[in-house]
Each structure stands twice: as C-alpha cells, then as structure tokens.
CSV table of C-alpha atoms in Angstrom, one decimal:
chain,number,residue,atom,x,y,z
S,1,MET,CA,-0.9,4.2,12.7
S,2,GLU,CA,-2.1,7.3,14.5
S,3,ILE,CA,-4.3,10.1,13.2
S,4,THR,CA,-4.7,13.5,14.7
S,5,THR,CA,-7.4,15.8,13.4
S,6,GLN,CA,-7.5,19.6,13.4
S,7,GLU,CA,-10.5,21.4,12.3
S,8,PHE,CA,-10.2,24.7,10.5
S,9,LYS,CA,-13.0,27.0,9.5
S,10,HIS,CA,-13.0,25.8,5.9
S,11,CYS,CA,-11.2,22.4,6.0
S,12,ASP,CA,-10.0,19.6,8.2
S,13,LEU,CA,-6.4,18.6,8.6
S,14,PHE,CA,-5.5,14.9,9.3
S,15,LYS,CA,-1.9,14.1,10.4
S,16,VAL,CA,-1.3,10.4,9.7
S,17,GLN,CA,1.7,8.9,11.6
S,18,GLY,CA,3.2,5.5,11.3
S,19,ARG,CA,2.1,2.9,8.9
S,20,VAL,CA,-1.0,2.5,6.7
S,21,ASP,CA,-1.4,-1.1,5.5
S,22,SER,CA,-4.2,-3.6,5.1
S,23,ALA,CA,-4.4,-3.8,8.9
S,24,THR,CA,-4.7,-0.1,9.6
S,25,ALA,CA,-6.3,1.3,6.3
S,26,PRO,CA,-9.9,0.5,7.5
S,27,GLU,CA,-9.3,2.9,10.5
S,28,PHE,CA,-7.9,5.5,8.1
S,29,SER,CA,-10.9,5.2,5.9
S,30,LYS,CA,-13.3,5.4,8.8
S,31,VAL,CA,-11.7,8.8,10.0
S,32,LEU,CA,-12.1,10.2,6.5
S,33,GLU,CA,-15.6,8.9,6.1
S,34,LYS,CA,-16.6,10.4,9.4
S,35,ALA,CA,-15.5,13.8,8.2
S,36,ASN,CA,-17.7,13.3,5.1
S,37,THR,CA,-20.6,12.2,7.2
S,38,ASN,CA,-20.3,15.4,9.2
S,39,GLY,CA,-20.5,17.4,6.0
S,40,HIS,CA,-16.8,18.1,5.7
S,41,PHE,CA,-15.4,17.6,2.2
S,42,LYS,CA,-12.3,19.8,2.1
S,43,LEU,CA,-9.7,17.5,3.6
S,44,ILE,CA,-6.0,17.7,4.0
S,45,VAL,CA,-3.9,14.7,4.7
S,46,ASP,CA,-0.5,15.6,6.2
S,47,MET,CA,2.0,12.8,5.5
S,48,SER,CA,5.1,14.3,7.0
S,49,GLU,CA,5.2,11.6,9.7
S,50,LEU,CA,3.8,8.8,7.5
S,51,GLU,CA,6.5,6.0,7.4
S,52,TYR,CA,4.7,3.6,5.0
S,53,ILE,CA,1.6,3.2,3.0
S,54,SER,CA,0.5,0.3,0.8
S,55,SER,CA,-2.2,0.1,-1.9
S,56,ALA,CA,-4.7,-0.5,0.9
S,57,GLY,CA,-4.0,3.1,2.0
S,58,PHE,CA,-4.2,4.3,-1.6
S,59,ARG,CA,-7.6,2.7,-1.8
S,60,ALA,CA,-8.7,4.7,1.2
S,61,LEU,CA,-7.4,7.9,-0.3
S,62,LEU,CA,-9.2,7.2,-3.6
S,63,ALA,CA,-12.5,6.4,-2.0
S,64,ALA,CA,-12.3,9.6,0.0
S,65,GLN,CA,-11.3,11.7,-3.0
S,66,ARG,CA,-14.3,10.4,-4.9
S,67,ASN,CA,-16.6,11.3,-2.1
S,68,CYS,CA,-15.1,14.7,-1.5
S,69,LYS,CA,-15.2,15.8,-5.1
S,70,ARG,CA,-18.8,14.7,-5.8
S,71,MET,CA,-20.9,17.6,-6.8
S,72,ASN,CA,-17.9,19.9,-6.6
S,73,ARG,CA,-18.3,20.1,-2.9
S,74,GLY,CA,-14.6,19.7,-2.0
S,75,GLU,CA,-11.4,17.9,-2.5
S,76,LEU,CA,-8.8,15.9,-0.6
S,77,VAL,CA,-5.2,17.2,-0.9
S,78,LEU,CA,-1.9,15.9,0.4
S,79,VAL,CA,0.8,17.7,2.3
S,80,ASN,CA,4.5,16.9,2.9
S,81,VAL,CA,4.5,13.7,1.0
S,82,PRO,CA,7.8,11.8,1.8
S,83,GLU,CA,9.9,11.0,-1.2
S,84,ARG,CA,9.5,7.2,-1.1
S,85,ILE,CA,5.7,7.5,-0.7
S,86,ARG,CA,5.6,10.0,-3.6
S,87,GLU,CA,7.4,7.5,-5.7
S,88,ALA,CA,4.9,4.7,-4.9
S,89,LEU,CA,2.0,7.1,-5.5
S,90,GLU,CA,3.6,8.0,-8.9
S,91,LEU,CA,4.0,4.3,-9.8
S,92,ALA,CA,0.3,3.8,-9.1
S,93,GLY,CA,-0.6,6.7,-11.2
S,94,PHE,CA,-2.1,8.5,-8.2
S,95,THR,CA,-0.1,11.8,-8.3
S,96,GLU,CA,-2.4,13.4,-10.8
S,97,LEU,CA,-5.5,12.6,-8.7
S,98,PHE,CA,-4.3,14.6,-5.7
S,99,LYS,CA,-3.0,18.1,-5.4
S,100,THR,CA,0.1,18.2,-3.2
S,101,PHE,CA,1.5,21.0,-1.0
S,102,ASN,CA,4.7,21.3,0.9
S,103,ASP,CA,3.3,23.4,3.7
S,104,PRO,CA,0.1,22.6,5.7
S,105,LEU,CA,-0.8,26.3,5.9
S,106,GLU,CA,-0.5,26.7,2.2
S,107,ALA,CA,-3.0,23.8,1.8
S,108,VAL,CA,-5.3,25.3,4.4
S,109,GLY,CA,-5.2,28.6,2.5
S,110,SER,CA,-6.0,26.9,-0.8
S,111,PHE,CA,-9.6,26.2,0.4
O,1,MET,CA,16.9,-21.6,3.8
O,2,PRO,CA,14.9,-20.7,7.0
O,3,ILE,CA,11.1,-20.9,6.6
O,4,SER,CA,9.1,-18.4,8.7
O,5,THR,CA,5.4,-19.2,9.3
O,6,PHE,CA,3.0,-16.4,9.9
O,7,PRO,CA,-0.7,-16.5,10.7
O,8,ALA,CA,-2.5,-15.3,7.6
O,9,ARG,CA,-3.8,-12.1,9.2
O,10,PHE,CA,-3.2,-8.5,8.4
O,11,GLU,CA,-1.8,-7.8,11.9
O,12,PHE,CA,1.3,-9.8,10.9
O,13,LEU,CA,2.2,-7.6,7.9
O,14,ASP,CA,4.5,-5.6,10.1
O,15,GLU,CA,6.5,-8.7,11.0
O,16,ILE,CA,6.7,-9.8,7.3
O,17,ARG,CA,7.9,-6.3,6.3
O,18,ASP,CA,10.5,-6.4,9.1
O,19,LEU,CA,11.8,-9.8,8.0
O,20,VAL,CA,12.3,-8.5,4.4
O,21,ALA,CA,13.9,-5.3,5.6
O,22,ARG,CA,16.4,-7.2,7.8
O,23,VAL,CA,17.5,-9.5,5.0
O,24,ALA,CA,17.6,-6.7,2.4
O,25,HIS,CA,19.6,-4.5,4.8
O,26,GLU,CA,22.2,-7.3,5.5
O,27,GLY,CA,22.3,-8.0,1.7
O,28,GLY,CA,23.4,-4.4,1.1
O,29,PHE,CA,20.2,-3.0,-0.6
O,30,THR,CA,19.7,0.8,-0.4
O,31,GLU,CA,17.0,2.2,1.9
O,32,LYS,CA,15.0,3.1,-1.2
O,33,ALA,CA,15.2,-0.5,-2.5
O,34,ILE,CA,14.3,-1.8,1.0
O,35,TYR,CA,11.1,0.3,1.0
O,36,SER,CA,10.2,-1.2,-2.5
O,37,LEU,CA,10.9,-4.7,-1.3
O,38,GLN,CA,8.7,-4.2,1.8
O,39,LEU,CA,5.9,-2.8,-0.3
O,40,ALA,CA,6.1,-5.7,-2.8
O,41,ALA,CA,6.1,-8.3,0.1
O,42,ASP,CA,3.2,-6.5,1.8
O,43,GLU,CA,1.1,-6.4,-1.4
O,44,ALA,CA,1.8,-10.1,-2.0
O,45,ALA,CA,1.0,-11.2,1.5
O,46,SER,CA,-2.1,-8.9,1.6
O,47,ASN,CA,-3.4,-10.5,-1.6
O,48,ILE,CA,-2.9,-14.0,-0.2
O,49,ILE,CA,-4.7,-13.1,3.1
O,50,GLU,CA,-7.5,-11.3,1.3
O,51,HIS,CA,-8.1,-13.5,-1.7
O,52,ALA,CA,-6.4,-16.9,-1.4
O,53,TYR,CA,-7.6,-17.3,2.1
O,54,GLU,CA,-10.9,-15.4,1.8
O,55,GLY,CA,-13.3,-16.8,4.5
O,56,VAL,CA,-10.7,-19.2,5.9
O,57,ALA,CA,-9.9,-19.1,9.6
O,58,ASN,CA,-6.6,-20.0,11.2
O,59,ALA,CA,-4.8,-20.2,7.9
O,60,SER,CA,-1.0,-19.6,7.7
O,61,LEU,CA,1.6,-18.4,5.3
O,62,GLN,CA,5.1,-19.7,4.8
O,63,ILE,CA,7.7,-17.2,3.8
O,64,THR,CA,11.4,-17.5,2.9
O,65,CYS,CA,13.5,-14.5,2.3
O,66,ASP,CA,17.2,-15.0,1.4
O,67,MET,CA,20.1,-13.5,-0.5
O,68,GLN,CA,21.6,-15.6,-3.3
O,69,ASP,CA,24.6,-13.8,-4.7
O,70,ASP,CA,23.3,-10.4,-5.5
O,71,GLU,CA,19.6,-11.3,-5.6
O,72,LEU,CA,17.1,-11.2,-2.9
O,73,ILE,CA,14.5,-14.0,-3.3
O,74,ILE,CA,11.2,-13.9,-1.4
O,75,THR,CA,8.9,-17.0,-1.6
O,76,MET,CA,5.4,-17.2,-0.2
O,77,ARG,CA,3.6,-20.5,0.1
O,78,ASP,CA,-0.1,-20.8,0.9
O,79,THR,CA,-2.8,-23.5,0.6
O,80,GLY,CA,-5.6,-21.2,-0.3
O,81,LYS,CA,-7.5,-20.7,-3.6
O,82,PRO,CA,-5.1,-20.9,-6.6
O,83,PHE,CA,-4.3,-17.5,-8.0
O,84,ASP,CA,-4.4,-17.0,-11.8
O,85,ALA,CA,-2.1,-14.0,-12.4
O,86,SER,CA,-3.2,-13.9,-16.0
O,87,ASN,CA,-6.7,-12.9,-14.8
O,88,VAL,CA,-5.5,-9.7,-13.2
O,89,LYS,CA,-6.1,-6.8,-15.5
O,90,HIS,CA,-3.5,-4.2,-15.9
O,91,PRO,CA,-5.0,-1.2,-14.0
O,92,ASN,CA,-5.7,1.8,-16.1
O,93,LEU,CA,-3.4,4.4,-14.5
O,94,LYS,CA,-4.7,7.2,-16.8
O,95,ALA,CA,-8.4,6.7,-16.0
O,96,ASP,CA,-10.0,9.7,-14.4
O,97,LEU,CA,-11.1,9.6,-10.8
O,98,SER,CA,-14.5,8.1,-11.3
O,99,LYS,CA,-13.3,5.3,-13.4
O,100,ARG,CA,-10.2,4.5,-11.5
O,101,GLN,CA,-10.1,0.9,-10.4
O,102,ILE,CA,-8.1,-0.1,-7.3
O,103,GLY,CA,-8.2,-3.8,-7.9
O,104,GLY,CA,-5.1,-5.3,-9.5
O,105,LEU,CA,-3.0,-2.4,-8.2
O,106,GLY,CA,-1.2,-4.7,-5.7
O,107,VAL,CA,0.0,-7.1,-8.4
O,108,TYR,CA,0.9,-4.2,-10.6
O,109,LEU,CA,3.1,-2.7,-7.9
O,110,MET,CA,4.7,-6.1,-7.2
O,111,ARG,CA,5.7,-6.5,-10.9
O,112,LYS,CA,7.0,-2.9,-11.1
O,113,LEU,CA,9.0,-3.1,-7.9
O,114,MET,CA,10.5,-6.5,-8.3
O,115,ASP,CA,12.6,-7.9,-11.2
O,116,GLU,CA,10.8,-11.1,-11.4
O,117,VAL,CA,7.4,-12.3,-10.1
O,118,ARG,CA,6.3,-15.9,-10.6
O,119,TYR,CA,3.2,-17.8,-9.5
O,120,GLU,CA,2.9,-21.6,-9.4
O,121,SER,CA,-0.1,-23.6,-8.3
O,122,ASN,CA,-0.1,-27.2,-7.4
O,123,ALA,CA,-3.1,-29.3,-6.2
O,124,LYS,CA,-0.9,-31.1,-3.6
O,125,THR,CA,1.5,-28.4,-2.4
O,126,GLY,CA,-0.6,-25.3,-2.8
O,127,ASN,CA,0.4,-22.0,-4.3
O,128,LEU,CA,4.0,-20.7,-4.5
O,129,LEU,CA,4.9,-17.1,-5.3
O,130,THR,CA,8.5,-16.3,-6.0
O,131,MET,CA,9.7,-12.7,-6.2
O,132,ILE,CA,13.3,-11.7,-7.1
O,133,LYS,CA,15.1,-8.4,-6.9
O,134,ARG,CA,18.6,-7.8,-8.0
O,135,ARG,CA,20.8,-5.5,-6.1
O,136,GLY,CA,21.4,-2.5,-8.3
C-alpha cells in the first residue's frame, strides 16, 4: 500500500495504491488521523489505483468518517471506486455512508 | 490435498490471498469471483490471527485450498481460542454512522461471499473452518 497526499485550499486528497488489509490498514488510519490532528476534516480518498481492500480498511474509513463529520466540520468522500471494491462496500452497507465521485476535481469542488 | 502452513501474522495475508487466487484461477472462476474468494479468505485468516490467536506469539495457520468438481473448498485450521460463530451478531447495515458497528463484518462478508461457511472446534485438534464456493 502506498498513499500520496495532495493538499488543496479546502480539502486533502489521498491517493491510495495497492492493497489495504489488516497488515496495512493501521498505516492508512494513521494518515487519515494525522490530517484530522492537523485540523483537516474535508478528506477525499482516491481509489482509482486501489487493488484490494478488506473490512480492516472499511474500519479505517468508518473511523475517519465519524471523526470528520463530528460537529459538521467536514466529511470524507470517495473518488474513482473500482467496481469490485464498490460491490464489497455495498455488501457491507457502506455505500450510503460515503459520497462518491468519478472525478477528483469534482470532489475537490464539492467542498 | 496439499496443506500450506503460514505464520499467523497479518504480513502473510498477501500470500494467503495469492494461494486462493491461483487455485480459483486454475479452477475456472471469474475475476469477480476470485476477488470475492480472496476477500473471504482474508477475512477468515484475519479473524483467526486477531481473535483466536490474540496475544499468542509464533502461532501458525494451516490452510488447504482445492477444487473438488465445480467447488472450491478452503479450510483453515488453528489451535487458538475456539470460535463460536453463533455469538457473532449480524451487523446492522442500516444503522447510521454513529451507531455503525464494525465488529462482525468479517464473518458477515464471509457468509455473503461464500456458499457455505462451517466452524468446528475440537479440544484435541483445534478449530477448523471450512468455506465452499461453487463455480457459477
């Protein structure tokens, strides 16, 4: 798993590449938590190059979404969710917890 | 039936998913089904490592993954704490964000993704998980 971060004026964009499982999810969580610690609560996770994510990764997303949405200070949104991952998110009932966009710029513009 | 032994550590989940993908690919499963099988195997192995072997160092996990006719059968054997699947509550997938529980999601996904999921615990031989998926 590799994460590249891009900071915009109103939000942060995280591109997650590779695989998020129980081994790598803690690092994924840490990156999102760090953004929150720095006062950034409008987060975009770009999944275009994400090959795989297990429920450990879902847990990281859920925890981050809770923290971002607290006191209406922000939100975590998803971009370019690959078909298979979207199906797994749907199975877990997660699709209604996250707004999704097909274009990173559209997501950036939504904040 | 070849038995593969893996250290019960998260770093080996990649290899477990690779094993399942290889057998499923040779068995003629679609790429979509292969992803589901990898996810189910990952959730099962992660649960064993995290819960059955909680606090246990140098534990290992024995896995078989084979085709029998048009079924792919995965077994995982561990000697950790017995697992009582009936204790796992069905996650509430409609709960709002603040009430959403992540626990139990792994078992839920395994059951959804596989055609059969069976647990057996035996004081002598340990725990045996059997998961079956039929080729559609």
